[in-house]
JSON list of C-alpha atoms in Angstrom, two decimals:
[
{"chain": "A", "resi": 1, "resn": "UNK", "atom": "CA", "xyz": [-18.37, 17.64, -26.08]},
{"chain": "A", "resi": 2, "resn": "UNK", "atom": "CA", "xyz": [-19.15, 21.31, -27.03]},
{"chain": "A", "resi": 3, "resn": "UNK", "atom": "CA", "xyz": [-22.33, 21.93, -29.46]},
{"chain": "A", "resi": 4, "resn": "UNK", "atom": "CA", "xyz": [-22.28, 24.31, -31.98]},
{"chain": "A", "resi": 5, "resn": "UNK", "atom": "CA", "xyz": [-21.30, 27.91, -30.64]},
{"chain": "A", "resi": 6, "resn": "UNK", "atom": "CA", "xyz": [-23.06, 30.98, -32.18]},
{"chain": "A", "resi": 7, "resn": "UNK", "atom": "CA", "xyz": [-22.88, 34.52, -31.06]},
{"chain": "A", "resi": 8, "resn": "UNK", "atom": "CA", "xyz": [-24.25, 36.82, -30.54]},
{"chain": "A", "resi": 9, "resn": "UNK", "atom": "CA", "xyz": [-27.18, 35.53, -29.60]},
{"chain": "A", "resi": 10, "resn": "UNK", "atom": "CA", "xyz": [-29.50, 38.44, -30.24]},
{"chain": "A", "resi": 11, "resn": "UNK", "atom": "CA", "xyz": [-28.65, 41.62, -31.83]},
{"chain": "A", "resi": 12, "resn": "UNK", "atom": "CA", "xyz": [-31.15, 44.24, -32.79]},
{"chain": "A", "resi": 13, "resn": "UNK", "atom": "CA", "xyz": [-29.35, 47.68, -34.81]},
{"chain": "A", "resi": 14, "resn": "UNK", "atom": "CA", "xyz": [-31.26, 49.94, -37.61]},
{"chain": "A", "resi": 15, "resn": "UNK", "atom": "CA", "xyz": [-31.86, 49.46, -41.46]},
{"chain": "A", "resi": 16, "resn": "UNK", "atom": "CA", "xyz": [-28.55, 49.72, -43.46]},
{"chain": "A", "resi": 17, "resn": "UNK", "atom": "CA", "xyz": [-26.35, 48.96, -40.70]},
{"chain": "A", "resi": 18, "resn": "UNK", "atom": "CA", "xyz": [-23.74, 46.33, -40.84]},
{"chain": "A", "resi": 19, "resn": "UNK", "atom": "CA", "xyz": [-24.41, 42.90, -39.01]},
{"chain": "A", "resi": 20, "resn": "UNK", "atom": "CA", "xyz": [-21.86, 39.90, -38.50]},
{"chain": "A", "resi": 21, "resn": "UNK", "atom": "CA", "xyz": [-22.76, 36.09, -36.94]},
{"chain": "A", "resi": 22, "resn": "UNK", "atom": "CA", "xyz": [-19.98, 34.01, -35.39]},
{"chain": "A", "resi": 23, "resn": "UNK", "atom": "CA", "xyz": [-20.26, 30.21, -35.52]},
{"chain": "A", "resi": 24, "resn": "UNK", "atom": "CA", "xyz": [-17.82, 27.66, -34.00]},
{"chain": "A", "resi": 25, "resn": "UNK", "atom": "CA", "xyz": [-18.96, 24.24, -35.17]},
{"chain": "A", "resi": 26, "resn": "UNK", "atom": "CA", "xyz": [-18.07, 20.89, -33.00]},
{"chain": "A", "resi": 27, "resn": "UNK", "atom": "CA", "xyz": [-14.66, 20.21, -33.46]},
{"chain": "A", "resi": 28, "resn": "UNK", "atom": "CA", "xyz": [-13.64, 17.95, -36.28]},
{"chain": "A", "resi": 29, "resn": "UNK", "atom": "CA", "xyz": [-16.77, 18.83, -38.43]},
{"chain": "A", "resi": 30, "resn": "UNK", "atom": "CA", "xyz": [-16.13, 19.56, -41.71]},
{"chain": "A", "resi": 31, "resn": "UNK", "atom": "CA", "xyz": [-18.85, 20.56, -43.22]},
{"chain": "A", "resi": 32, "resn": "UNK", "atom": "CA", "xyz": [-20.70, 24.05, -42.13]},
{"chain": "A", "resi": 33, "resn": "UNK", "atom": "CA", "xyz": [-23.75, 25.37, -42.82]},
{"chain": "A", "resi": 34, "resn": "UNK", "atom": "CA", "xyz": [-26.05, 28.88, -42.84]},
{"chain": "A", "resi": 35, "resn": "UNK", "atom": "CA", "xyz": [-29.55, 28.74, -41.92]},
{"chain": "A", "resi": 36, "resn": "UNK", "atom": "CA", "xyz": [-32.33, 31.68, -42.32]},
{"chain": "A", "resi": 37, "resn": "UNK", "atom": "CA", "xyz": [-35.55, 30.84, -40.19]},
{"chain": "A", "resi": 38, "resn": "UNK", "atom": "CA", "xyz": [-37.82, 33.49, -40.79]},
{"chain": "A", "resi": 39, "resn": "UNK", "atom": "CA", "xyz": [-40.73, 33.66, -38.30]},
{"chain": "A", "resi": 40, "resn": "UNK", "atom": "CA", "xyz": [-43.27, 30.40, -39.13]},
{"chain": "A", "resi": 41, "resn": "UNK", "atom": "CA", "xyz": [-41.46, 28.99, -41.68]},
{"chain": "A", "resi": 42, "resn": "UNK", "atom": "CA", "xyz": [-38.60, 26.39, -41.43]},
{"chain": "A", "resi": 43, "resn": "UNK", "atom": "CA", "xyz": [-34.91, 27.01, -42.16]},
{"chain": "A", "resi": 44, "resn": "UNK", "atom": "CA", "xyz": [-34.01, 28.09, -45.58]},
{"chain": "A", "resi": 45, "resn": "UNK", "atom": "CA", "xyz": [-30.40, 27.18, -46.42]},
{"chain": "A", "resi": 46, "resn": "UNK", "atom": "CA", "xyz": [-27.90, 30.33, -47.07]},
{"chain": "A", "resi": 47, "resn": "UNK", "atom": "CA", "xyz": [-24.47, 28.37, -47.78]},
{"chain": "A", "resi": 48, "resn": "UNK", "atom": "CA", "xyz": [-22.93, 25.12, -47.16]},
{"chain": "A", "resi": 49, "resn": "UNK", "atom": "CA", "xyz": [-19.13, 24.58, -46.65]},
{"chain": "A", "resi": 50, "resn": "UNK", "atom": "CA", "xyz": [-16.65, 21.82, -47.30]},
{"chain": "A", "resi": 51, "resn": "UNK", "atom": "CA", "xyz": [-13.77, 22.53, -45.46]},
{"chain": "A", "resi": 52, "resn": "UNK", "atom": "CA", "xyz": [-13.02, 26.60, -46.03]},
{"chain": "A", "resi": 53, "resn": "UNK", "atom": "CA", "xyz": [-14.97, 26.15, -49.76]},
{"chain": "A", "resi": 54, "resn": "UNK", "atom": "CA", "xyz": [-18.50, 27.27, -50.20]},
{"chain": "A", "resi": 55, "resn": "UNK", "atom": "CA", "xyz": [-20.87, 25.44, -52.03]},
{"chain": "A", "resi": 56, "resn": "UNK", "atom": "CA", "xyz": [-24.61, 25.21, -52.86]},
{"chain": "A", "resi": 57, "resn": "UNK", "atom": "CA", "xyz": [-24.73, 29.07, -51.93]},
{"chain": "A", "resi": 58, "resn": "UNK", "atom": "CA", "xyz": [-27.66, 29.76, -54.67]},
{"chain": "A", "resi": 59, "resn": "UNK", "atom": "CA", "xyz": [-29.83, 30.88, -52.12]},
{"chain": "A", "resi": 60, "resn": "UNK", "atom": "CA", "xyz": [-27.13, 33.86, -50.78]},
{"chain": "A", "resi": 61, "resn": "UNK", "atom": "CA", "xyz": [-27.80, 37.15, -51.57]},
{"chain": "A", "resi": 62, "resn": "UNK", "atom": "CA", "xyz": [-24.64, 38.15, -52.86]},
{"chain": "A", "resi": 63, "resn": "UNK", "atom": "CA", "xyz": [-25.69, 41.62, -53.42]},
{"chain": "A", "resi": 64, "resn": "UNK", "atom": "CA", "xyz": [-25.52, 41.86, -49.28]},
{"chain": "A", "resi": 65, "resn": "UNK", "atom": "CA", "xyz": [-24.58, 39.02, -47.67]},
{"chain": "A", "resi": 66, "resn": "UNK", "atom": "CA", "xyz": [-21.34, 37.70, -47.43]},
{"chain": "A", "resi": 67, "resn": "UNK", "atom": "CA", "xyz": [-19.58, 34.68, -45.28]},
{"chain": "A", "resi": 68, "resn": "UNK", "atom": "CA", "xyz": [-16.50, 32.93, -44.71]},
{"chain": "A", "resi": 69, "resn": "UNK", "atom": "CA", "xyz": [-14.41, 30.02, -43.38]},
{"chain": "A", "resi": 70, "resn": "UNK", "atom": "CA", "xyz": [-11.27, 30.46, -42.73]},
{"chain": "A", "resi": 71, "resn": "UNK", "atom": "CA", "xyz": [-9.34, 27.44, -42.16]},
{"chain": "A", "resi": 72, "resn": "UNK", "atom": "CA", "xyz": [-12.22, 25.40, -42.45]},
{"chain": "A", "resi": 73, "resn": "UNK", "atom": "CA", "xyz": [-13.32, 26.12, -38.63]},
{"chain": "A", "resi": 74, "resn": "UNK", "atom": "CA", "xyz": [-15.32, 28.26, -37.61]},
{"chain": "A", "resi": 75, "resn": "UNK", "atom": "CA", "xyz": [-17.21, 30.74, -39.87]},
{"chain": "A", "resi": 76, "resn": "UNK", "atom": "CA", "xyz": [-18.99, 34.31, -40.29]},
{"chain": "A", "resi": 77, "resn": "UNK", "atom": "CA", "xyz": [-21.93, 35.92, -41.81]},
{"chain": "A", "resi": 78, "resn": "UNK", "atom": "CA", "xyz": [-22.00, 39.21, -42.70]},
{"chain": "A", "resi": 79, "resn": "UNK", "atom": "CA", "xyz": [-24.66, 41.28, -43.87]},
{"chain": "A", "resi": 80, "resn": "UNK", "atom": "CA", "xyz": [-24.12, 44.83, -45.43]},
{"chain": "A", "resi": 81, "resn": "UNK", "atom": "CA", "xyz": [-26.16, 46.82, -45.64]},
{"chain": "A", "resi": 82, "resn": "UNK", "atom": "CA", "xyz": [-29.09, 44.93, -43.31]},
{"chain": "A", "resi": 83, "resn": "UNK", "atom": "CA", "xyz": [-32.84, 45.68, -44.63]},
{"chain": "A", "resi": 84, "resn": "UNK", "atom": "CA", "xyz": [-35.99, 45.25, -42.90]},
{"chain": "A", "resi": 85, "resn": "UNK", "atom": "CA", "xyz": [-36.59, 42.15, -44.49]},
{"chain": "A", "resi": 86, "resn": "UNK", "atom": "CA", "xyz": [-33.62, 40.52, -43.03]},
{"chain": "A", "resi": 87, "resn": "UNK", "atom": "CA", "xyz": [-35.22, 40.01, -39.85]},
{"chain": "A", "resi": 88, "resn": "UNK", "atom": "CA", "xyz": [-35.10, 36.88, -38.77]},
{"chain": "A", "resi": 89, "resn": "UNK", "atom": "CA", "xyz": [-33.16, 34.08, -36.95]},
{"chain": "A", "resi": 90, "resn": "UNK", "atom": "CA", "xyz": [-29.82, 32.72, -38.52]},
{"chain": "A", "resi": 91, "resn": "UNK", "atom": "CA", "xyz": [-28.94, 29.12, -37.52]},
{"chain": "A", "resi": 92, "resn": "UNK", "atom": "CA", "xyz": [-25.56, 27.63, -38.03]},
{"chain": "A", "resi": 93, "resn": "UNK", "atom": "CA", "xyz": [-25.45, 23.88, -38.08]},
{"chain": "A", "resi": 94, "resn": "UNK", "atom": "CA", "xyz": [-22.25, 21.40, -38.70]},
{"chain": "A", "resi": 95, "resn": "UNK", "atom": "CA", "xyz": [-21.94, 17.70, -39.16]},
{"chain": "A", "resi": 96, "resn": "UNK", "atom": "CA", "xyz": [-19.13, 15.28, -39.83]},
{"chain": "A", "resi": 97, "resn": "UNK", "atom": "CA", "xyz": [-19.69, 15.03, -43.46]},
{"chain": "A", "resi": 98, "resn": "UNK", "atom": "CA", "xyz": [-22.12, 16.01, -46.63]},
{"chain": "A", "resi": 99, "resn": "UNK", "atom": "CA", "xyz": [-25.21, 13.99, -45.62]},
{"chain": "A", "resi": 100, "resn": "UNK", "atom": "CA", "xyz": [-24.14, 13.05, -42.29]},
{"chain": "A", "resi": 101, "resn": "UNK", "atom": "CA", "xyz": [-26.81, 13.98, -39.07]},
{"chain": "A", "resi": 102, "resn": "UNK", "atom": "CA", "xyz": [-26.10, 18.28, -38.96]},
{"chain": "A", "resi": 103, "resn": "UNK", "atom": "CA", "xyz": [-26.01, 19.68, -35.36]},
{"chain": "A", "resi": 104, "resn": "UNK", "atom": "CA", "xyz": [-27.37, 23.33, -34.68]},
{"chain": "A", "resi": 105, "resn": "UNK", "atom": "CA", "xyz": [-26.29, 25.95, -32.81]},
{"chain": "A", "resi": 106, "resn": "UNK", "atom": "CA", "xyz": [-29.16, 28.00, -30.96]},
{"chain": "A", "resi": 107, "resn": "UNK", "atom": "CA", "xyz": [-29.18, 30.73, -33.86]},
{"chain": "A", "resi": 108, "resn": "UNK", "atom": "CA", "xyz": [-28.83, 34.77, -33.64]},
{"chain": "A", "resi": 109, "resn": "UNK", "atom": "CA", "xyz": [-32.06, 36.55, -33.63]},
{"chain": "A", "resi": 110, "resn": "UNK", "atom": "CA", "xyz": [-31.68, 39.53, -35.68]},
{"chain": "A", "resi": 111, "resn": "UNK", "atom": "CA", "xyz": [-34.11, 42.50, -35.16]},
{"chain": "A", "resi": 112, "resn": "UNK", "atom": "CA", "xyz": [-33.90, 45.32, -37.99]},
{"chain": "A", "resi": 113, "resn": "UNK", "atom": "CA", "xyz": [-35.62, 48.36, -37.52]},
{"chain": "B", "resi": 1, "resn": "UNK", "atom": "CA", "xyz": [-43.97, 26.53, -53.43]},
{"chain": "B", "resi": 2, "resn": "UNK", "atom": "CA", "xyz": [-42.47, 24.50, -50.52]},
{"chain": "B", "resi": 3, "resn": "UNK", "atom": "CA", "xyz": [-41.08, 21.14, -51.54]},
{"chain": "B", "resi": 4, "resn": "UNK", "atom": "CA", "xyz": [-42.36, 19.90, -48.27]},
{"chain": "B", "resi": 5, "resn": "UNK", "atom": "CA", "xyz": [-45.61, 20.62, -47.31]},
{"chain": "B", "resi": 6, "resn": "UNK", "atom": "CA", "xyz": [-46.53, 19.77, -43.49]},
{"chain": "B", "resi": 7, "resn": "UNK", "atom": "CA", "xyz": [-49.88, 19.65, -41.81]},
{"chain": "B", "resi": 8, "resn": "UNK", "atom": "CA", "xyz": [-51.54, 20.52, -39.80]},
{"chain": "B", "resi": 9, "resn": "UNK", "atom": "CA", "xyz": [-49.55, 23.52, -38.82]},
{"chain": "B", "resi": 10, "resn": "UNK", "atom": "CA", "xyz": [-50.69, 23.89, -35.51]},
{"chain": "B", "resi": 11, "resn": "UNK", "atom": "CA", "xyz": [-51.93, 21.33, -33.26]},
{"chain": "B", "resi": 12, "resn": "UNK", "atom": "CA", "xyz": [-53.01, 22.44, -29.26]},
{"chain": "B", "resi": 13, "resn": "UNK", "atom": "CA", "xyz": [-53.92, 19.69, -27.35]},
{"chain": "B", "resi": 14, "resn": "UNK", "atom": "CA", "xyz": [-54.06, 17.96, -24.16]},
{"chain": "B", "resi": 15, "resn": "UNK", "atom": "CA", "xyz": [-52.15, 15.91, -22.24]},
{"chain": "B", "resi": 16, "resn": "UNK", "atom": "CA", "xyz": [-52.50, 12.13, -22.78]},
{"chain": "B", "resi": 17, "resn": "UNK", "atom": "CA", "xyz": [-53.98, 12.67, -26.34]},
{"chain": "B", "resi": 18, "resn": "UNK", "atom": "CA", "xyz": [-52.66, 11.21, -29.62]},
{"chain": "B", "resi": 19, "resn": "UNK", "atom": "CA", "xyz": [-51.51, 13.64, -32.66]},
{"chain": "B", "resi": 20, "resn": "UNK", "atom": "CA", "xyz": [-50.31, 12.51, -36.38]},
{"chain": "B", "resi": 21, "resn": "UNK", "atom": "CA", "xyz": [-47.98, 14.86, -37.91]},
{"chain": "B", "resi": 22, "resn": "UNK", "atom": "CA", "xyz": [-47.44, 14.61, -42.07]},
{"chain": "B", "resi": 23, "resn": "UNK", "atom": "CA", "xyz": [-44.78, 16.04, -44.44]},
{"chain": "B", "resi": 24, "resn": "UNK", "atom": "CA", "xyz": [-45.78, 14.97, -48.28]},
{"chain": "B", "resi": 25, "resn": "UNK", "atom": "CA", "xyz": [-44.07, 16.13, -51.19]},
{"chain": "B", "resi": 26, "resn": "UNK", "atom": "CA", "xyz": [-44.37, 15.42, -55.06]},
{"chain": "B", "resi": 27, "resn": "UNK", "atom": "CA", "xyz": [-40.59, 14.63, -55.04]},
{"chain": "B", "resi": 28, "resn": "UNK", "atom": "CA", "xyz": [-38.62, 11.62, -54.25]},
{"chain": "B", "resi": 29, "resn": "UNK", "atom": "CA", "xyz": [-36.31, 11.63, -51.14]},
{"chain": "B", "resi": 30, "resn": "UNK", "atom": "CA", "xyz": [-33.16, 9.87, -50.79]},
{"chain": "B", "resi": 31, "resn": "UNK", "atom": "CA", "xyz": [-33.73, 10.63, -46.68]},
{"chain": "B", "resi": 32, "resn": "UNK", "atom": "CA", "xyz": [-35.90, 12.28, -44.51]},
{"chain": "B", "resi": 33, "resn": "UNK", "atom": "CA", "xyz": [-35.22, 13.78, -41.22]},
{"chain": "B", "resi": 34, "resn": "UNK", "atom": "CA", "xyz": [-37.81, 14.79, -38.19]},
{"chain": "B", "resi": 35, "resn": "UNK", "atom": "CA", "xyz": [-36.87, 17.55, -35.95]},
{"chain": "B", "resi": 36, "resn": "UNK", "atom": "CA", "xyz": [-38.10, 19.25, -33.11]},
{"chain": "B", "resi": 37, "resn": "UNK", "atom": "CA", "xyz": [-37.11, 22.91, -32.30]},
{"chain": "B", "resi": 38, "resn": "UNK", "atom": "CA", "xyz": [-37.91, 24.74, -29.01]},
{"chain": "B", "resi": 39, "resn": "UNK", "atom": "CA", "xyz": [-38.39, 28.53, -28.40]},
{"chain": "B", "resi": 40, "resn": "UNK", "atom": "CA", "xyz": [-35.10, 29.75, -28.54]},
{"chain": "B", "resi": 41, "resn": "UNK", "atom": "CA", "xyz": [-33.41, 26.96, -29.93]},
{"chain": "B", "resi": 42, "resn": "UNK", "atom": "CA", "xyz": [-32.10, 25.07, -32.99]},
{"chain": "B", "resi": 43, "resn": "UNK", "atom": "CA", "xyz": [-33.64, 22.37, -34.71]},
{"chain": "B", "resi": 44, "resn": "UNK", "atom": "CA", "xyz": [-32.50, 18.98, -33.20]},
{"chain": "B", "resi": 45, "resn": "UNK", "atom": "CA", "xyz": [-32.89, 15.50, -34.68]},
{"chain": "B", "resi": 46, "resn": "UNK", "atom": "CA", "xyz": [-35.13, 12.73, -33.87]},
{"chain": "B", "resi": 47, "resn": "UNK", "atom": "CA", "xyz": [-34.55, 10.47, -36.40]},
{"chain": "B", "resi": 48, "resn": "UNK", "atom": "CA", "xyz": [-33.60, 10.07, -40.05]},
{"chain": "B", "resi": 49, "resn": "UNK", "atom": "CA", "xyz": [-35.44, 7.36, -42.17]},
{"chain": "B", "resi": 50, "resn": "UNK", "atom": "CA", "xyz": [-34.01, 6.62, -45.31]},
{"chain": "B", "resi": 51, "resn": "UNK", "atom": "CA", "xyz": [-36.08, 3.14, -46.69]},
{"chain": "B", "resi": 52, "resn": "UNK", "atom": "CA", "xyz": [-39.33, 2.97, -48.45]},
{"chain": "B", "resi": 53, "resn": "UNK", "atom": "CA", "xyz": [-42.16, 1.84, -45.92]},
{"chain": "B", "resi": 54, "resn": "UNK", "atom": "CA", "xyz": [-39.67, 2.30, -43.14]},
{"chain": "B", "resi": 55, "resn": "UNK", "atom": "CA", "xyz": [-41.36, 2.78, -39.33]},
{"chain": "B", "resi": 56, "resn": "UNK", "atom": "CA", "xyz": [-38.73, 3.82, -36.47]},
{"chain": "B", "resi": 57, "resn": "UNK", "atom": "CA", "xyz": [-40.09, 4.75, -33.11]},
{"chain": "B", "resi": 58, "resn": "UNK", "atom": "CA", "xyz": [-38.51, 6.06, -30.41]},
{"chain": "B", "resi": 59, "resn": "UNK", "atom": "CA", "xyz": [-40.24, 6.12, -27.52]},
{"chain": "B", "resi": 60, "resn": "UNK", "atom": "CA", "xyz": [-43.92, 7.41, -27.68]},
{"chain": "B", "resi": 61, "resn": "UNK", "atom": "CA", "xyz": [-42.91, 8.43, -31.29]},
{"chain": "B", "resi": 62, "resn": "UNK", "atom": "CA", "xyz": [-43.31, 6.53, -34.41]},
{"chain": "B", "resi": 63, "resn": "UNK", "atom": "CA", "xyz": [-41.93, 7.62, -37.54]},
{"chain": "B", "resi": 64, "resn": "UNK", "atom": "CA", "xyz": [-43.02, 6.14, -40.56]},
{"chain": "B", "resi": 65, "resn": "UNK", "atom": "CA", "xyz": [-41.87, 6.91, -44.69]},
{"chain": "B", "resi": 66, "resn": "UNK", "atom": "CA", "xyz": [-43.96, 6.35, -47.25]},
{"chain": "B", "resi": 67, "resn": "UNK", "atom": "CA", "xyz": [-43.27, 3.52, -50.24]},
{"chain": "B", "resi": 68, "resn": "UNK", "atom": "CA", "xyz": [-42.58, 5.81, -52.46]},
{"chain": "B", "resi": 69, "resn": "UNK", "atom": "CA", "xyz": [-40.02, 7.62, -49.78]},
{"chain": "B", "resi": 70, "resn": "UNK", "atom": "CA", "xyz": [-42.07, 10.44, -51.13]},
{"chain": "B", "resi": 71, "resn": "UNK", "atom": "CA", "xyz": [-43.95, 11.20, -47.68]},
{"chain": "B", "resi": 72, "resn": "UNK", "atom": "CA", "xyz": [-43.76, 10.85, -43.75]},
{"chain": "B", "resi": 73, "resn": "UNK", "atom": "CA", "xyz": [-45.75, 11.00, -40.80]},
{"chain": "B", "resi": 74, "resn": "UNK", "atom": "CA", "xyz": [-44.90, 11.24, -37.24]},
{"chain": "B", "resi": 75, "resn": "UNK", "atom": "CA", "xyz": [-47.32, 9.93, -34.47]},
{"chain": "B", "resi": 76, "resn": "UNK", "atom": "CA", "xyz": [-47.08, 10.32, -30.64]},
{"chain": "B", "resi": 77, "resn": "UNK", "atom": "CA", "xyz": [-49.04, 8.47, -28.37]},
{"chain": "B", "resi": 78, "resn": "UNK", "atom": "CA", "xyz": [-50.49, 10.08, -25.04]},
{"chain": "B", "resi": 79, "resn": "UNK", "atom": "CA", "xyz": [-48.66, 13.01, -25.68]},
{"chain": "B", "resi": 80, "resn": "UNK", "atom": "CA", "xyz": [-46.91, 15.27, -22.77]},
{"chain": "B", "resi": 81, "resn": "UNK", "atom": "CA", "xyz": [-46.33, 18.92, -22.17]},
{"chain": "B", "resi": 82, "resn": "UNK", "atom": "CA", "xyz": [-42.27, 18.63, -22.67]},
{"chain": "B", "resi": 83, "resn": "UNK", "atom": "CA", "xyz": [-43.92, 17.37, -26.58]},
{"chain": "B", "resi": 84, "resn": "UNK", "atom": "CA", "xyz": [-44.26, 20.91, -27.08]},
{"chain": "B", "resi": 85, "resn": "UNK", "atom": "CA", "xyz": [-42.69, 22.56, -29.71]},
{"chain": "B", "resi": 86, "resn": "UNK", "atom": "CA", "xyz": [-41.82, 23.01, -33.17]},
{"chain": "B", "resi": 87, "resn": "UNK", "atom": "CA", "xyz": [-41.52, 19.78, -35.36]},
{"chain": "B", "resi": 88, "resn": "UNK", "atom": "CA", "xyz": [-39.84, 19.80, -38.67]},
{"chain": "B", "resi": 89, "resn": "UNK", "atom": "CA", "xyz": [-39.41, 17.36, -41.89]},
{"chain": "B", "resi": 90, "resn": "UNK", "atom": "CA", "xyz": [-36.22, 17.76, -43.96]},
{"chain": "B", "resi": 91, "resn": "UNK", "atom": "CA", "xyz": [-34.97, 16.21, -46.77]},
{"chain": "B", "resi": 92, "resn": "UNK", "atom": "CA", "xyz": [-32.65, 16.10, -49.95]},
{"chain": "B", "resi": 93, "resn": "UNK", "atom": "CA", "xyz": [-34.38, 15.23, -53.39]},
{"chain": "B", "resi": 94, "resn": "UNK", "atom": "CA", "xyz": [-32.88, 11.75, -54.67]},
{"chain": "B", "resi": 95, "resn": "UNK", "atom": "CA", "xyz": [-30.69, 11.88, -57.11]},
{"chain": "B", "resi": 96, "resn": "UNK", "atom": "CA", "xyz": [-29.83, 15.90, -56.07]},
{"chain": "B", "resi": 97, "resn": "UNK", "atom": "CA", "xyz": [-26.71, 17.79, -54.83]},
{"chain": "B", "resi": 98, "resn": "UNK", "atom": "CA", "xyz": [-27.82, 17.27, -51.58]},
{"chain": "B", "resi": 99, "resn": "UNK", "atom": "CA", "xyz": [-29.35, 20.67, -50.77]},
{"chain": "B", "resi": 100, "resn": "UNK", "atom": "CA", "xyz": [-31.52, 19.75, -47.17]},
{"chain": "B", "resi": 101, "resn": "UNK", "atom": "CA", "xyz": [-34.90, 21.43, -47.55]},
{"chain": "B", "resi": 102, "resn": "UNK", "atom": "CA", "xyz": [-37.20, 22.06, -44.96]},
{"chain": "B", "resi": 103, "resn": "UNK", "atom": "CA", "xyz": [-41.27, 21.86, -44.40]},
{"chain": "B", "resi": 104, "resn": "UNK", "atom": "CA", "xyz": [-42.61, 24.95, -42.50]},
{"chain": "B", "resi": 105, "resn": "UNK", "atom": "CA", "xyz": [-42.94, 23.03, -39.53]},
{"chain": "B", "resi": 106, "resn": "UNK", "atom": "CA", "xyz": [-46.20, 21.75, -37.03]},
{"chain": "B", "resi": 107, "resn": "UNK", "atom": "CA", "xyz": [-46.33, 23.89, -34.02]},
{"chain": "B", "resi": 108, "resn": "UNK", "atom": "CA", "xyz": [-47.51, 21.62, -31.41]},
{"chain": "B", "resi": 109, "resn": "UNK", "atom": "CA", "xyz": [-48.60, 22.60, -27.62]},
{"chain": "B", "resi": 110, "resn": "UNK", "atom": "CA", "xyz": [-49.49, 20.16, -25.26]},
{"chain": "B", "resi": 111, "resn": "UNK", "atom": "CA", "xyz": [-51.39, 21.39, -22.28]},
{"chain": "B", "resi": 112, "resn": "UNK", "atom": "CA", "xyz": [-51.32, 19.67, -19.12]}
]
């Protein structure tokens, strides 16, 4: 069975440019979720899906970032414009359910400079 | 503040030596998971203990959560160099919305 797919899986462009992650979870997983790992830390979560609706997505920047799931698959993250700051890897990770064991895709390292 | 505070946060030792790993928090967990992440990777699961006082091993590892399901450790015995790597505690706050939140992580290398 196929893990959680993420592309691409580095992508390096210049402050203020527009960025977009692709995630396929494993099929049949319902709920979806966005990951920031900034360097030494451990992942922060961005948004959670049930299905194609977002939830617990207080920790979003709305100002920038935007994501969606269409037809509850698979999902994107876009930021717009990217800052410095955004540097980082962004991990997607599915599981069957809400509370159920999440699976994670390798991540997208992003490099803004 | 993090929720969940790990320590130490880096460990280098040898091969065949034992290490201790902690996660503590001032909250209550309804679960905690241990994960360990290698360069390049994602986070993937070891185990998830979800009873006060619980101890799972799996194994060299033993995982162990406090009483109070407020705290963890993870031990491994005579460690080995594929132990290296990044190894992270995760949890949702009892009683919460079920947000997972993550420690920093112990970065652990094990030298042969």
């Amino acid at each position: 069975e196929a893990g959680v797919v993420q592309s691409p899986r580095y992508k390096i462009i210049e402050k203020k440019q527009p960025v977009a992650f692709w995630c396929n979870p494993i099929s049949g997983h319902n709920t979806l979720y966005w990951y920031r790992q900034n360097l030494g830390q451990g992942p922060e979560l961005l948004i959670r899906y049930e299905n194609e609706e977002a939830v617990d997505d207080s920790q979003l920047p709305k100002d920038r970032f935007s994501a969606e799931r269409l037809k509850g698959v698979d999902s994107t993250l876009k930021i717009q414009p990217a800052e410095l700051g955004d540097s980082a890897v962004y991990l997607c990770a599915s599981s069957l359910l809400r509370r159920e064991t999440q699976y994670f895709g390798p991540g997208t390292r992003l490099l803004v400079l | 503040t993090q929720l969940l505070e790990q320590s130490p946060q880096f460990l280098s030792i040898q091969e065949g030596e034992n290490l201790t790993v902690y996660c503590n928090s001032s909250s209550v967990f309804s679960s905690l998971q241990w994960y360990r992440q290698e360069p390049g990777e994602g986070p993937v699961l070891l185990v998830t203990v979800v009873t006060g006082g619980e101890v799972k091993k799996l194994k060299r590892l033993t995982f162990q959560f406090g009483d109070a399901r407020k705290d963890s450790s993870l031990h491994i015995t005579a460690a080995q160099p594929g132990d290296t790597g990044l190894y992270l505690c995760a949890g949702a706050e009892s009683g919460g919305s079920y947000i997972p939140t993550f420690g920093r992580g112990t970065s652990l290398i094990v030298h042969p």
